Short mmCIF file of C-alpha atoms (C1' of nucleotides) in Angstrom, two decimals:
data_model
loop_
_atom_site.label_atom_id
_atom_site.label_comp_id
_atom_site.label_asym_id
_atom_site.label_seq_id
_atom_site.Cartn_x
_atom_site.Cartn_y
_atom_site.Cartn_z
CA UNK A 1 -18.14 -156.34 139.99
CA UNK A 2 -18.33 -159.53 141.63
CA UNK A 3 -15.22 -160.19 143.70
CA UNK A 4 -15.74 -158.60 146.86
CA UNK A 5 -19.36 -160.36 147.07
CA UNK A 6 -17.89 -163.56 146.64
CA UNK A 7 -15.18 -162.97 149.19
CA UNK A 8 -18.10 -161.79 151.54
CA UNK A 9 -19.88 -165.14 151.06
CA UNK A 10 -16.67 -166.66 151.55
CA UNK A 11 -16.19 -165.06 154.84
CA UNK A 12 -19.44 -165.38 155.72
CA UNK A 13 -19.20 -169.08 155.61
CA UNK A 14 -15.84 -169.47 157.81
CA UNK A 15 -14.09 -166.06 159.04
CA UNK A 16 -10.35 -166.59 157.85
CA UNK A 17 -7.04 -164.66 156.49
CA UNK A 18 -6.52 -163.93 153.39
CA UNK A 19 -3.91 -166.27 152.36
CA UNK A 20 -6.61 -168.96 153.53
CA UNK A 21 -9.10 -167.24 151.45
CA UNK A 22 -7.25 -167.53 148.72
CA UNK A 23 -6.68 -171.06 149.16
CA UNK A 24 -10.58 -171.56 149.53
CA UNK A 25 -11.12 -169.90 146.76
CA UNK A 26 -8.82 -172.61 144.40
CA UNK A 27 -10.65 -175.56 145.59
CA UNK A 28 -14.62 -173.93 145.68
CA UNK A 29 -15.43 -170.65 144.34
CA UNK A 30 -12.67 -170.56 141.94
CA UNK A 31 -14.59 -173.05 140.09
CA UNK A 32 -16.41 -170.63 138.97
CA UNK A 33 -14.78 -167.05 139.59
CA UNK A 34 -11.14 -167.22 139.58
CA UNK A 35 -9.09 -164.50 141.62
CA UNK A 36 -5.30 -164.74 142.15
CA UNK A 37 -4.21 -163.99 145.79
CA UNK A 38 -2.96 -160.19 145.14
CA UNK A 39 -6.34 -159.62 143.93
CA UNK A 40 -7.79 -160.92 147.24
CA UNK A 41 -5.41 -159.04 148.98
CA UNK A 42 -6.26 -155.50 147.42
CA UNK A 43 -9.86 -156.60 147.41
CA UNK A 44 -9.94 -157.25 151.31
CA UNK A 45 -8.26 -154.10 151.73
CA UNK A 46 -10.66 -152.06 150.05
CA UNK A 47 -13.77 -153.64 151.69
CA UNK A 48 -12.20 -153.34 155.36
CA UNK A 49 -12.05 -149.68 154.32
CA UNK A 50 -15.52 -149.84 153.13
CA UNK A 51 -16.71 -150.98 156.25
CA UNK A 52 -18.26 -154.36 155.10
CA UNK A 53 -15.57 -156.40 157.04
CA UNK A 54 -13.28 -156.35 159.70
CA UNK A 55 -9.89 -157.96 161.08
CA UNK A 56 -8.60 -159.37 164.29
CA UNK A 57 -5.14 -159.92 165.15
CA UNK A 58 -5.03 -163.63 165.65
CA UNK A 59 -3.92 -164.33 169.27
CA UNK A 60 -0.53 -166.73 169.40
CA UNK A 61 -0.16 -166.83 165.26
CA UNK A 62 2.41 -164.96 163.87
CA UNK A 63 2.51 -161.34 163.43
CA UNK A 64 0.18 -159.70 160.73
CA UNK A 65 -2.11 -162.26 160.65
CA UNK A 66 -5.23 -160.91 160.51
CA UNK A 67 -8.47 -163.03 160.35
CA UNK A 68 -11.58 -161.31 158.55
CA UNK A 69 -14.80 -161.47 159.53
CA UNK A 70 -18.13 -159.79 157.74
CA UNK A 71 -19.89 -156.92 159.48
CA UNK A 72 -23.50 -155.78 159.00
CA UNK A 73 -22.92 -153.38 156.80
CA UNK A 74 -21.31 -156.29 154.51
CA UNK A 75 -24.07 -158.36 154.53
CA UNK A 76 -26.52 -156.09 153.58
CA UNK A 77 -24.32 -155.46 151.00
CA UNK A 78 -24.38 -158.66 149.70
CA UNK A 79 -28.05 -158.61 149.79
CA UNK A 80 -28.36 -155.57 147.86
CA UNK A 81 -25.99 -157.35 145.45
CA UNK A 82 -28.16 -160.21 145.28
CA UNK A 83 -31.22 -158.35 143.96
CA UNK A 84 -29.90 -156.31 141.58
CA UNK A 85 -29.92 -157.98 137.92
CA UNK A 86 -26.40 -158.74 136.65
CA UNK A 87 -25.93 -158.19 133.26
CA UNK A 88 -24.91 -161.64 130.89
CA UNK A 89 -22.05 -162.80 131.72
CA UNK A 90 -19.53 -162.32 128.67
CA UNK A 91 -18.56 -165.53 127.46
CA UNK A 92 -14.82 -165.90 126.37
CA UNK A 93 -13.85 -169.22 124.72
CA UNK A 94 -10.90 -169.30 122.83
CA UNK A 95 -10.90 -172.79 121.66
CA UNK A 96 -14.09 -171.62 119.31
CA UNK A 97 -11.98 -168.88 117.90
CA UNK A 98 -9.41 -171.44 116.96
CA UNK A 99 -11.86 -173.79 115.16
CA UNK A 100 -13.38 -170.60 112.97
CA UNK A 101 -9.52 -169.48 112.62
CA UNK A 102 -9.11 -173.26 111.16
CA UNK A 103 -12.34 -172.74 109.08
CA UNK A 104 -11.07 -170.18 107.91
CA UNK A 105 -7.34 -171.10 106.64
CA UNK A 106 -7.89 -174.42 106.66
CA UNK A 107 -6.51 -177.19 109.11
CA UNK A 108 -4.32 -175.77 112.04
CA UNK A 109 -3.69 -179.24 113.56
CA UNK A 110 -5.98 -178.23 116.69
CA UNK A 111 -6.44 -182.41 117.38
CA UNK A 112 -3.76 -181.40 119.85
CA UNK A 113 -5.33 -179.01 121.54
CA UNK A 114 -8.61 -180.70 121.89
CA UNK A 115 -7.62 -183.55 123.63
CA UNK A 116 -5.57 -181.89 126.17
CA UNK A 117 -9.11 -179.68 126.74
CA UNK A 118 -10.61 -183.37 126.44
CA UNK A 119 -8.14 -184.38 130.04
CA UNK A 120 -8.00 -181.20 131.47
CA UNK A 121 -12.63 -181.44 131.46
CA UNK A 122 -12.30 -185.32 132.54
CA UNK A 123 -9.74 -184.00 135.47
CA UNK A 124 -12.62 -181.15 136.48
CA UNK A 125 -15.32 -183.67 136.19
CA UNK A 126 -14.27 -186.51 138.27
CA UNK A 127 -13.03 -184.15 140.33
CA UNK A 128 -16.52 -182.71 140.74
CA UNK A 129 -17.96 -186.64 140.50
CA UNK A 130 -15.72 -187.01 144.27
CA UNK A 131 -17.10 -184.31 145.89
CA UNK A 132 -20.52 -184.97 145.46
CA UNK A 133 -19.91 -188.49 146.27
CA UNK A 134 -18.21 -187.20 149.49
CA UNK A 135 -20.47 -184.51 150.79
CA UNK A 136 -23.76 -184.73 149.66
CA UNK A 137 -24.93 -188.31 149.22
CA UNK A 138 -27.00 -187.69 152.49
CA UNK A 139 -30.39 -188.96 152.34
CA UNK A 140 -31.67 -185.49 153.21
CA UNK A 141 -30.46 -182.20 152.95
CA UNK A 142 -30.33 -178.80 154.13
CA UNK A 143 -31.81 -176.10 152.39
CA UNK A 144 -27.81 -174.82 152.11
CA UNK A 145 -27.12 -178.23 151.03
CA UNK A 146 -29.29 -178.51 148.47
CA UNK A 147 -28.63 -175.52 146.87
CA UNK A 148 -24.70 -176.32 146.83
CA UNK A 149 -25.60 -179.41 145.50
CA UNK A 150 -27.70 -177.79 142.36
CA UNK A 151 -24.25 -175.34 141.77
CA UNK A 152 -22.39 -178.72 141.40
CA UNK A 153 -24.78 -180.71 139.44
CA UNK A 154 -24.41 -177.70 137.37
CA UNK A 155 -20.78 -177.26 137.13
CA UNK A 156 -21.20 -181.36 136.35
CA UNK A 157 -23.62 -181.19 133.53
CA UNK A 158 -21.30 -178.35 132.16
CA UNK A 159 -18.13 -180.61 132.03
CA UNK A 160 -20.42 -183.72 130.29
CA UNK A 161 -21.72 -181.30 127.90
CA UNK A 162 -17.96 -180.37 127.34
CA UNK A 163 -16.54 -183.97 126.88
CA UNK A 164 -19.07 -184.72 124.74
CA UNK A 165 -18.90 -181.52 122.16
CA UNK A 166 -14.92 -182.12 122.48
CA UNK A 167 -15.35 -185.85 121.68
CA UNK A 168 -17.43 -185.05 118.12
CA UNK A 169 -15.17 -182.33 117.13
CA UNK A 170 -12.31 -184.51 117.31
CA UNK A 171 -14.04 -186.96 115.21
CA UNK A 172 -15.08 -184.27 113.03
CA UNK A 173 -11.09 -183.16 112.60
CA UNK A 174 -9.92 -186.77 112.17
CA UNK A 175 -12.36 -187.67 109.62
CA UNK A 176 -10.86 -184.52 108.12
CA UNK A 177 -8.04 -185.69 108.26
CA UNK A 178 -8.39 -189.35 106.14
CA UNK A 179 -9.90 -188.00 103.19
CA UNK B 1 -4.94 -162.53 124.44
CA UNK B 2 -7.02 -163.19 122.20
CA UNK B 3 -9.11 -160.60 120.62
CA UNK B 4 -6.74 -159.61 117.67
CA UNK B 5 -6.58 -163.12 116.75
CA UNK B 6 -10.55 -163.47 116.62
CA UNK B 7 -9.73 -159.87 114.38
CA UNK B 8 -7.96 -161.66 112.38
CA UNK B 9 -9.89 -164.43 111.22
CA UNK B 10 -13.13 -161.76 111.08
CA UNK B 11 -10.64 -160.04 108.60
CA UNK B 12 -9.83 -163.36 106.85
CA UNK B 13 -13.55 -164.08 106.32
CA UNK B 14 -13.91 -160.84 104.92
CA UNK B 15 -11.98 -157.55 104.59
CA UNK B 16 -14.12 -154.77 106.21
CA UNK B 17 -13.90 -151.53 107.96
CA UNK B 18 -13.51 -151.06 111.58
CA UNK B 19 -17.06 -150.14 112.21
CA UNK B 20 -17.90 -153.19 109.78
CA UNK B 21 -15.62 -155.74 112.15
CA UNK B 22 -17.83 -154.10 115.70
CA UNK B 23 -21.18 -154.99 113.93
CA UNK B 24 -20.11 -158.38 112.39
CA UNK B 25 -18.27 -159.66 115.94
CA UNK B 26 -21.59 -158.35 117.76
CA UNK B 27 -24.00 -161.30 115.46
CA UNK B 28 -21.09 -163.76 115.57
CA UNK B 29 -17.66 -163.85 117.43
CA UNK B 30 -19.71 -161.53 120.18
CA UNK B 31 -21.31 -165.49 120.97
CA UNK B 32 -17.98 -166.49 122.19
CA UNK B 33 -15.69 -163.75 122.43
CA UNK B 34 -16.86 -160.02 123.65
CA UNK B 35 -15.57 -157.25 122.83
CA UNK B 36 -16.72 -152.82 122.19
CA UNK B 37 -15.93 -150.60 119.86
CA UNK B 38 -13.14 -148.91 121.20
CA UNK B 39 -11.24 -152.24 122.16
CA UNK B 40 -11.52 -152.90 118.37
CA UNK B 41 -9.95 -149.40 116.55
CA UNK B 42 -7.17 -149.74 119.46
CA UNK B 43 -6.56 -152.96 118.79
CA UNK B 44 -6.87 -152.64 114.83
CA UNK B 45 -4.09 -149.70 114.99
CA UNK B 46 -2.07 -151.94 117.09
CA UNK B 47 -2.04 -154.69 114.25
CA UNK B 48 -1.92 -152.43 111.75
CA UNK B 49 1.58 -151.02 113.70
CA UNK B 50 2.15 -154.70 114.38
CA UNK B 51 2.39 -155.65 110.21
CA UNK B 52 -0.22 -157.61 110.69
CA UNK B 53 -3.13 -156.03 108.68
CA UNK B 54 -3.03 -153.48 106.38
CA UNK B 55 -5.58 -150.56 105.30
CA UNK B 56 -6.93 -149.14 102.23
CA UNK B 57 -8.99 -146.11 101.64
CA UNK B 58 -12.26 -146.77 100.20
CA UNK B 59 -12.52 -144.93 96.83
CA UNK B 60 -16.19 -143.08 97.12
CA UNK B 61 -16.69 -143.33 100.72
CA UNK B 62 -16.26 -140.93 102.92
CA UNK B 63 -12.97 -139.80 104.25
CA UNK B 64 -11.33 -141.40 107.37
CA UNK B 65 -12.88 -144.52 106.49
CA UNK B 66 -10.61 -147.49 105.98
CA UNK B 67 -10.51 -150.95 104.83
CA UNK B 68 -8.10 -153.60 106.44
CA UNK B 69 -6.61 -156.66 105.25
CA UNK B 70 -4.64 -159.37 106.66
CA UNK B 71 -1.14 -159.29 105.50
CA UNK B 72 1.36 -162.84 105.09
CA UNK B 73 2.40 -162.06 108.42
CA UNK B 74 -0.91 -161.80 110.04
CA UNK B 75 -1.67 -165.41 108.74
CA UNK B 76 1.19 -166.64 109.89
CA UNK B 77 1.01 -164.77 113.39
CA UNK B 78 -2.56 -166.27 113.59
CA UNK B 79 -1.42 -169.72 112.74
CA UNK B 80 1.56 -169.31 115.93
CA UNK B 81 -1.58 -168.31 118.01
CA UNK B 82 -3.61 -171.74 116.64
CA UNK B 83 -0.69 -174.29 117.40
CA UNK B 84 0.03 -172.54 120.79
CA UNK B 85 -1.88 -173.87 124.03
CA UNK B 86 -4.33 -171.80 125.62
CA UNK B 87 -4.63 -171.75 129.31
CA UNK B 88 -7.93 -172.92 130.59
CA UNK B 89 -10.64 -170.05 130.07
CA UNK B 90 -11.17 -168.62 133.59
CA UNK B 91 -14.59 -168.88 134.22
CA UNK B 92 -17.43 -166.43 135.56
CA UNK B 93 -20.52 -167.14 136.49
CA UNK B 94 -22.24 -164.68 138.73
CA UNK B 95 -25.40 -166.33 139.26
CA UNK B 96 -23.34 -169.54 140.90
CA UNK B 97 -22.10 -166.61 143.17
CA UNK B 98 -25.28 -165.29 143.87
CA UNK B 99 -26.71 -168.96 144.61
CA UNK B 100 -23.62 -169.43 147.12
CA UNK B 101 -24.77 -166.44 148.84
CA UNK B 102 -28.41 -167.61 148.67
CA UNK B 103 -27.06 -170.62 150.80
CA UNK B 104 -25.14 -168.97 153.21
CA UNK B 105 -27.66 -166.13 154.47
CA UNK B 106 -31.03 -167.73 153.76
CA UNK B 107 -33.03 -166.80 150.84
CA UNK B 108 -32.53 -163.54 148.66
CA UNK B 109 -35.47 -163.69 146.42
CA UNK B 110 -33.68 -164.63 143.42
CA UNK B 111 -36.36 -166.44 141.47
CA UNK B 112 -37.11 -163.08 139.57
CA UNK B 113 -32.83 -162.99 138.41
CA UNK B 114 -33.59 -166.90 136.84
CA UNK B 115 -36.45 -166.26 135.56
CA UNK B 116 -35.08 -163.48 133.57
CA UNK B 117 -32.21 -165.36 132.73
CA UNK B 118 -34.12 -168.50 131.77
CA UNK B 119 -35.86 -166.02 129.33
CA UNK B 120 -32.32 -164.70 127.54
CA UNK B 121 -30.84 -168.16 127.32
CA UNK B 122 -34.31 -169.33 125.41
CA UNK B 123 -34.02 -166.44 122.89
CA UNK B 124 -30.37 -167.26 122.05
CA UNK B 125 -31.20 -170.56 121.63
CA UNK B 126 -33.60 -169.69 119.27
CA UNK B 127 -31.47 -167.34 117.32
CA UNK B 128 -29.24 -170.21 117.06
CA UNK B 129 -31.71 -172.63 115.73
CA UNK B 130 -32.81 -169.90 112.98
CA UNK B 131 -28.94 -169.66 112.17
CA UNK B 132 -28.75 -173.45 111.99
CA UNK B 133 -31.65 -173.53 109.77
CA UNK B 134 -31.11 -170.89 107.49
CA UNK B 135 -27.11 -171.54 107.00
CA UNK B 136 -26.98 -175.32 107.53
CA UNK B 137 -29.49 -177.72 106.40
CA UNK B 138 -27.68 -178.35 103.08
CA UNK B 139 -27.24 -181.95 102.92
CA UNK B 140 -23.71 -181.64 102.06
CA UNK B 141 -21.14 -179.14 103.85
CA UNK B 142 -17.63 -177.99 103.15
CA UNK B 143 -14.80 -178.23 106.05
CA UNK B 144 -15.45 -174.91 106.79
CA UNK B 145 -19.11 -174.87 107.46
CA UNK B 146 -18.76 -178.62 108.99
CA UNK B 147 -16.70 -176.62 111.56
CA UNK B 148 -18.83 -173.32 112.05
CA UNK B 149 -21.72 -175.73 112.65
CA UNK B 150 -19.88 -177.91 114.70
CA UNK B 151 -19.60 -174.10 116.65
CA UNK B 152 -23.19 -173.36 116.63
CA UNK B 153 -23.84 -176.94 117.66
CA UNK B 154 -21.83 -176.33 120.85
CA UNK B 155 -23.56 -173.23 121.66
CA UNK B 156 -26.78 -174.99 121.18
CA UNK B 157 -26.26 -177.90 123.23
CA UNK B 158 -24.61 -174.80 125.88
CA UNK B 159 -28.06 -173.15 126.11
CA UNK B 160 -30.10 -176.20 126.63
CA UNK B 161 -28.24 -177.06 128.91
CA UNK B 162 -27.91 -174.07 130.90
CA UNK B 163 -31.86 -173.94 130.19
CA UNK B 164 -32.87 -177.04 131.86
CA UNK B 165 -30.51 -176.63 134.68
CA UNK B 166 -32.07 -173.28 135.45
CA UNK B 167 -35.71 -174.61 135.22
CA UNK B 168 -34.09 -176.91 137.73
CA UNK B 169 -32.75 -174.62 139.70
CA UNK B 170 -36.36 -172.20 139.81
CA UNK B 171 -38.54 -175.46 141.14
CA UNK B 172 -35.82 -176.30 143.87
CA UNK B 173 -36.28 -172.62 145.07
CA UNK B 174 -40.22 -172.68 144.52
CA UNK B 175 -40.13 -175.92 146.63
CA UNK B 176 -38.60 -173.89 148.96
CA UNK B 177 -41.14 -171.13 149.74
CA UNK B 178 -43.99 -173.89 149.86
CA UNK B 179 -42.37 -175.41 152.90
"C1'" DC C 1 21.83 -173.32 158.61
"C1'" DC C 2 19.57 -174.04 154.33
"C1'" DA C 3 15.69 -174.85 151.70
"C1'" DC C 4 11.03 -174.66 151.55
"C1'" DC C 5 6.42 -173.28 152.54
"C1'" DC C 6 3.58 -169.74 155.09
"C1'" DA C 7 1.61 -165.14 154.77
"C1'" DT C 8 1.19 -160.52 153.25
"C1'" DG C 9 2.07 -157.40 150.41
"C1'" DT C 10 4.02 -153.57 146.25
"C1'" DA C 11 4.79 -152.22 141.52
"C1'" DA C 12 4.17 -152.24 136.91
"C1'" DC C 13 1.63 -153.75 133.33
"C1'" DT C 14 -2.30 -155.42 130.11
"C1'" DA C 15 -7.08 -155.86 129.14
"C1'" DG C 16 -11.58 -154.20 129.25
"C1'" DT C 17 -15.27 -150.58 130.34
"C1'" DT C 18 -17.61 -146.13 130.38
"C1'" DA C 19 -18.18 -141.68 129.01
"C1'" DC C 20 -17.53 -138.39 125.80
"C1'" DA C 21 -16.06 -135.95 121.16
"C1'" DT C 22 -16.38 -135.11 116.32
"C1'" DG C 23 -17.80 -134.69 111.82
"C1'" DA C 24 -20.18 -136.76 107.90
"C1'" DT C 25 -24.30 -138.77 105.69
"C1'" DT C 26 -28.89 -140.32 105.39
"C1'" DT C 27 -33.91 -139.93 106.57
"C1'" DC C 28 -38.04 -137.68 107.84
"C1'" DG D 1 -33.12 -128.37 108.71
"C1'" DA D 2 -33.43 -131.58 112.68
"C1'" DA D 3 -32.75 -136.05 114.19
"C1'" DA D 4 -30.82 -140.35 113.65
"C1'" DT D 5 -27.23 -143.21 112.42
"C1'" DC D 6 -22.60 -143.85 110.34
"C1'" DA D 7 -17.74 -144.02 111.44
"C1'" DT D 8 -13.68 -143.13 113.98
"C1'" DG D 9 -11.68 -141.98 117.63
"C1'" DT D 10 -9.65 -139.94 122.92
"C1'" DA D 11 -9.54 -139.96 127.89
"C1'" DA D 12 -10.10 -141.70 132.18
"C1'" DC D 13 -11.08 -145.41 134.81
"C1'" DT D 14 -11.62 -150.33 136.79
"C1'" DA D 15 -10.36 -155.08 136.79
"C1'" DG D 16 -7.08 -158.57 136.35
"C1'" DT D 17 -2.18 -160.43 135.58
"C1'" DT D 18 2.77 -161.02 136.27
"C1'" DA D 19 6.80 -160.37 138.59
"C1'" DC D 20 8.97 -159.45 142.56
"C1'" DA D 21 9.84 -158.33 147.81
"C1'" DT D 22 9.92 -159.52 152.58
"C1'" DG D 23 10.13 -161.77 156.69
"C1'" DG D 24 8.62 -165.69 159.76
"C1'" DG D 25 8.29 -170.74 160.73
"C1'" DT D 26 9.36 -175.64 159.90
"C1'" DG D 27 11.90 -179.90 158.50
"C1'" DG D 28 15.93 -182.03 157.27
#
DNA sequence: CCACCCATGTAACTAGTTACATGATTTC
DNA sequence: GAAATCATGTAACTAGTTACATGGGTGG
């Protein structure tokens, strides 16, 4: 389970609530794990209990506010974490089990379908394209930097890859479609 | 939800036993769409509740054991599912987690995890190439197996990707412990 | 003062995993 | 006749989703 370790390196990099966790998490690590903000909230519950983290009362916000920040037990945890080998990740794209459905009983009219896929990847990757632009077109970089800047280049090679697959299998159902 | 759609089309392709449909979805759907044993008979006896499927004993095989079908109103249920837009397939990656960590508390020794990884992506791309060989090189190909290579073809270009990205990844982290 | 966003939650549900049970058939 | 594999399941749990509740603060 990967949740609370991402919420620890999430802490870890600016101590905050957990509605602005969950925020963070939309624009950055969500990217890649998604979590919806009653999962956060359970999740920070249980790891405060687990002694891995810890909350303050925020001085002058409103009450309840409490603002998270990682303990030593916590990261050590994370480290642990780290070295253990994670299994494969399951993979779970449903657009491929729509094309073999359509293989299967012939056309489902997925054209569709693949072009909103087609905008929703072109969104993520200038999207990705802006950030990169914005915060790491530094001559040098940190050691932190660099490695955030390998994630994105992945996440950015991921969404070409996309585009292009999505582009030929539209061709592929259109050519379909005129004979 | 998807898995007793990607039952369905298994089903389509070929009507089979329950046991029959975990084996098959581990060398094929499994690619794209996970899922155990036990998720599979629930979910079959949910269809089969559902009118979706129907089963058969198998004269001359042992008791217990059933065949399933798809019945009109699985086909049509599956071609709802087709023409209905899926919501953009959450993804998890645990290794982008673990490299966020890497950034925020220095360096966790994770060369060993991508190596390893490097090593499972290279034998599923292999396994795919051997499936595109053996099942594909006919010079001319019917809808159905233009589209299941079209498939293959996007896990393929997946894996190289994800390949070269990691070998990427290993010599920015190597580059690291020289310095 | 009303509507909207901030901020934290609870409850109920669905999906997926892990561990175990059971009996039948094939293989050494 | 013992061990392995075939074949179908049950039970208990963990993770993730959806819908709703609650109360404070802010802008018009």
């Amino acid at each position: 389970m990967s949740l609370p370790h991402a919420l620890l390196t999430s802490i870890l990099e600016k101590p905050s609530t957990g509605y602005e966790l969950a925020r963070r998490f939309d624009k950055s690590i969500a990217y890649f794990w998604h979590a919806t903000h009653q999962q956060i909230y359970r999740e920070l519950a249980k790891m405060e209990l687990a002694g891995w983290i810890s909350a303050t009362d925020i001085a002058g916000a409103r009450a309840g506010m409490r603002q998270y920040q990682v303990l030593a037990e916590g990261v050590s945890e994370l480290q642990r974490w780290a070295a253990s080998t994670s299994k494969a990740m399951p993979l779970r794209d449903e657009l491929m089990l729509k094309l073999r459905a359509d293989a299967a009983i012939g056309p489902l009219g997925l054209n569709g379908e693949l072009q909103r896929l087609l905008e929703l990847h072109s969104q993520q990757l200038a999207n990705y394209l802006v950030i990169r632009e914005r915060d790491f077109s530094a001559k040098t970089l940190s050691r932190a930097a660099a490695l955030q800047l390998q994630i994105l280049n992945g996440g950015i090679a991921f969404e070409q890859g996309r585009i292009a697959w999505l582009e030929q299998t539209l061709s592929l159902l259109e050519q379909d479609l005129a004979s």
